[in-house]
Coordinates of C-alpha atoms in Angstrom, one line a residue:
X1 CA 18.4 -3.3 -4.5
X2 CA 18.9 0.1 -6.1
X3 CA 16.0 1.6 -8.1
X4 CA 17.5 2.7 -11.4
X5 CA 14.4 3.2 -13.6
X6 CA 10.8 4.0 -13.0
X7 CA 8.3 4.1 -15.9
X8 CA 4.7 5.3 -15.4
X9 CA 2.4 3.2 -17.6
X10 CA -0.7 5.3 -17.6
X11 CA -3.7 5.6 -15.2
X12 CA -6.2 2.8 -15.5
X13 CA -9.7 4.2 -15.0
X14 CA -11.7 1.0 -15.7
X15 CA -11.2 -2.7 -14.7
X16 CA -11.1 -3.8 -18.4
X17 CA -8.0 -1.5 -18.8
X18 CA -5.9 -3.3 -16.3
X19 CA -2.7 -4.4 -18.0
X20 CA -1.3 -7.9 -18.6
X21 CA 1.9 -8.5 -16.8
X22 CA 4.4 -11.3 -16.1
X23 CA 6.1 -9.3 -13.3
X24 CA 5.3 -9.3 -9.6
X25 CA 3.2 -6.4 -8.4
X26 CA 3.2 -4.5 -5.1
X27 CA 0.3 -2.3 -4.4
X28 CA 0.1 0.5 -1.8
X29 CA -3.2 1.5 -0.2
X30 CA -4.5 3.2 2.9
X31 CA -7.1 5.6 4.2
X32 CA -7.0 9.1 2.6
X33 CA -4.2 11.3 3.7
X34 CA -2.2 8.5 5.3
X35 CA 0.9 9.6 3.4
X36 CA 0.8 7.1 0.6
X37 CA 2.0 9.4 -2.2
X38 CA 4.9 10.7 -0.2
X39 CA 5.9 7.2 0.7
X40 CA 5.8 6.1 -2.9
X41 CA 7.9 9.1 -4.0
X42 CA 10.4 8.3 -1.2
X43 CA 10.7 4.6 -2.0
X44 CA 11.3 5.3 -5.7
X45 CA 13.5 8.3 -5.0
X46 CA 11.4 10.4 -7.3
X47 CA 10.0 13.7 -5.9
X48 CA 6.9 14.1 -8.0
X49 CA 6.1 10.5 -9.1
X50 CA 2.9 10.3 -7.1
X51 CA 0.8 13.5 -6.6
X52 CA 0.9 14.6 -3.0
X53 CA -2.2 16.5 -1.8
X54 CA -3.9 17.5 1.4
X55 CA -7.3 16.9 -0.2
X56 CA -8.7 13.4 0.6
X57 CA -9.4 11.1 -2.3
X58 CA -7.2 12.6 -5.0
X59 CA -6.0 9.2 -6.2
X60 CA -8.9 7.9 -8.2
X61 CA -7.3 5.4 -10.6
X62 CA -4.9 2.4 -10.6
X63 CA -1.5 3.9 -11.3
X64 CA 1.2 1.3 -12.3
X65 CA 4.9 2.1 -12.3
X66 CA 7.3 -0.4 -13.8
X67 CA 10.5 -0.5 -11.6
X68 CA 13.8 -1.6 -13.0
X69 CA 12.0 -3.4 -15.8
X70 CA 11.4 -6.2 -13.3
X71 CA 8.4 -5.4 -11.0
X72 CA 5.5 -3.1 -10.6
X73 CA 4.7 -0.6 -7.9
X74 CA 0.9 0.1 -7.9
X75 CA -0.5 3.3 -6.5
X76 CA -4.1 2.5 -5.5
X77 CA -7.0 4.8 -4.5
X78 CA -7.5 5.1 -0.8
X79 CA -10.5 4.0 1.2
X80 CA -12.5 5.8 3.8
X81 CA -13.4 9.5 3.6
X82 CA -13.1 11.2 0.2
X83 CA -13.8 14.6 -1.0
X84 CA -15.1 13.3 -4.4
X85 CA -18.8 12.9 -5.2
X86 CA -20.6 9.7 -4.3
X87 CA -20.9 8.4 -7.9
X88 CA -17.2 8.8 -8.6
X89 CA -16.3 7.4 -5.2
X90 CA -18.3 4.2 -5.9
X91 CA -16.6 3.8 -9.3
X92 CA -13.2 4.3 -7.7
X93 CA -13.8 1.8 -5.0
X94 CA -15.0 -0.8 -7.5
X95 CA -11.9 -0.3 -9.6
X96 CA -9.7 -0.6 -6.5
X97 CA -11.5 -3.8 -5.3
X98 CA -11.4 -5.4 -8.8
X99 CA -7.6 -4.9 -8.9
X100 CA -6.9 -6.2 -5.3
X101 CA -9.2 -9.2 -5.3
X102 CA -8.7 -10.6 -8.8
X103 CA -5.2 -9.6 -9.7
X104 CA -3.1 -12.7 -10.3
X105 CA 0.4 -11.2 -10.0
X106 CA -0.3 -9.1 -6.8
X107 CA 2.3 -10.7 -4.6
X108 CA 2.0 -8.2 -1.7
X109 CA -0.3 -5.3 -0.6
X110 CA 1.3 -2.6 1.6
X111 CA -1.5 -1.4 3.9
X112 CA -0.6 2.0 5.3
X113 CA -1.8 3.1 8.7
X114 CA -1.2 6.5 10.3
X115 CA 0.8 5.7 13.4
X116 CA -0.6 8.7 15.3
X117 CA -4.1 7.2 15.7
X118 CA -5.7 3.9 16.4
X119 CA -6.9 1.7 13.6
X120 CA -10.2 3.0 12.3
X121 CA -13.4 1.0 11.5
X122 CA -12.6 1.4 7.8
X123 CA -9.2 -0.2 8.3
X124 CA -10.7 -3.2 10.2
X125 CA -13.4 -3.6 7.6
X126 CA -10.9 -3.6 4.8
X127 CA -8.6 -6.1 6.6
X128 CA -11.5 -8.5 7.0
X129 CA -12.0 -8.4 3.3
X130 CA -8.3 -9.2 2.7
X131 CA -8.7 -12.2 5.0
X132 CA -11.7 -13.5 3.1
X133 CA -10.0 -13.2 -0.3
X134 CA -6.6 -14.4 1.2
X135 CA -4.7 -11.4 -0.1
X136 CA -1.1 -11.3 1.1
X137 CA -0.4 -8.1 2.8
X138 CA 1.8 -6.3 5.4
X139 CA 1.4 -3.1 7.4
X140 CA 3.3 0.2 7.1
X141 CA 3.0 2.6 10.0
X142 CA 3.5 6.0 8.6
X143 CA 4.4 9.4 10.1
X144 CA 6.3 7.8 13.0
X145 CA 8.4 11.0 13.5
X146 CA 5.2 12.9 14.5
X147 CA 4.5 10.9 17.6
X148 CA 6.3 10.1 20.8
X149 CA 7.9 6.6 20.8
X150 CA 5.9 5.5 23.8
X151 CA 2.6 6.5 22.1
X152 CA 3.7 4.8 18.9
X153 CA 4.3 1.5 20.7
X154 CA 1.0 1.9 22.4
X155 CA -0.8 2.3 19.1
X156 CA 1.0 -0.6 17.5
X157 CA 0.1 -2.8 20.5
X158 CA -3.5 -1.8 20.0
X159 CA -3.2 -2.9 16.3
X160 CA -1.7 -6.2 17.4
X161 CA -4.7 -6.9 19.6
X162 CA -7.1 -6.0 16.8
X163 CA -5.3 -8.3 14.4
X164 CA -5.4 -11.1 16.8
X165 CA -9.2 -10.8 16.7
X166 CA -9.2 -11.0 12.9
X167 CA -6.2 -13.0 11.9
X168 CA -4.9 -14.5 15.1
X169 CA -1.5 -12.8 14.6
X170 CA 0.0 -9.5 13.5
X171 CA 1.3 -9.6 9.9
X172 CA 4.7 -8.3 8.9
X173 CA 5.0 -4.6 9.6
X174 CA 7.3 -1.6 9.0
X175 CA 7.7 1.7 10.9
X176 CA 8.6 4.5 8.5
X177 CA 9.5 8.1 8.8
X178 CA 10.2 10.1 5.6
X179 CA 11.6 13.0 7.7
X180 CA 14.0 10.8 9.6
X181 CA 14.6 8.6 6.5
X182 CA 13.9 5.4 8.4
X183 CA 12.2 2.2 7.2
X184 CA 12.8 2.5 3.4
X185 CA 15.7 0.1 3.2
X186 CA 13.7 -2.6 5.1
X187 CA 10.7 -2.2 2.6
X188 CA 13.1 -2.4 -0.4
X189 CA 14.8 -5.5 1.0
X190 CA 11.3 -7.1 1.7
X191 CA 10.4 -6.5 -2.0
X192 CA 13.6 -7.9 -3.2
X193 CA 13.2 -11.1 -1.2
X194 CA 9.7 -11.6 -2.6
X195 CA 11.0 -10.9 -6.1
X196 CA 13.5 -13.7 -5.7
X197 CA 10.9 -16.2 -4.5
X198 CA 8.6 -15.1 -7.4
X199 CA 11.4 -15.6 -9.9
X200 CA 12.1 -19.2 -8.7
X201 CA 8.5 -20.1 -8.9
X202 CA 8.1 -18.8 -12.4

């Protein structure tokens, strides 16, 4: 699948502003500074689509992008540490949760995890919520070029053990490196496969 068009449909700052859609939606989320914005820009082949920042918590709204007039890529606020004030953080987290747990056309959530470190308590807490609400999701290990392959495999094995405690099995996962340009094609193909299933069902 080639991405030929990307249309930003405006930041949604409140739950009652979430748009109506008949298209499948793919949301991207992770702890702050996990590389989400860079990954979204790389996937869509747009350098400045999502704002890249070294400041934790810059994404505060639900940001939908209509891709090829056929599906949505959703840029969600991160969880975990944030530099924004407590009041704003609580509103941001509520907006994010309202989208994830009550969105009918959310067909897959891409959960980003920094491959250089073990899963954090915030990751595990969030995954447990996904299990309770039965949200379909997969894992994207980011920044794999910044770690030795042996350590990368060790960290992934640790994640597998943690997932076995929560879900009994590791979900689908991808290893990506923007620098080495690896993993993008597999994610795009994964989205295309789900799109085809969604189209047959609807």
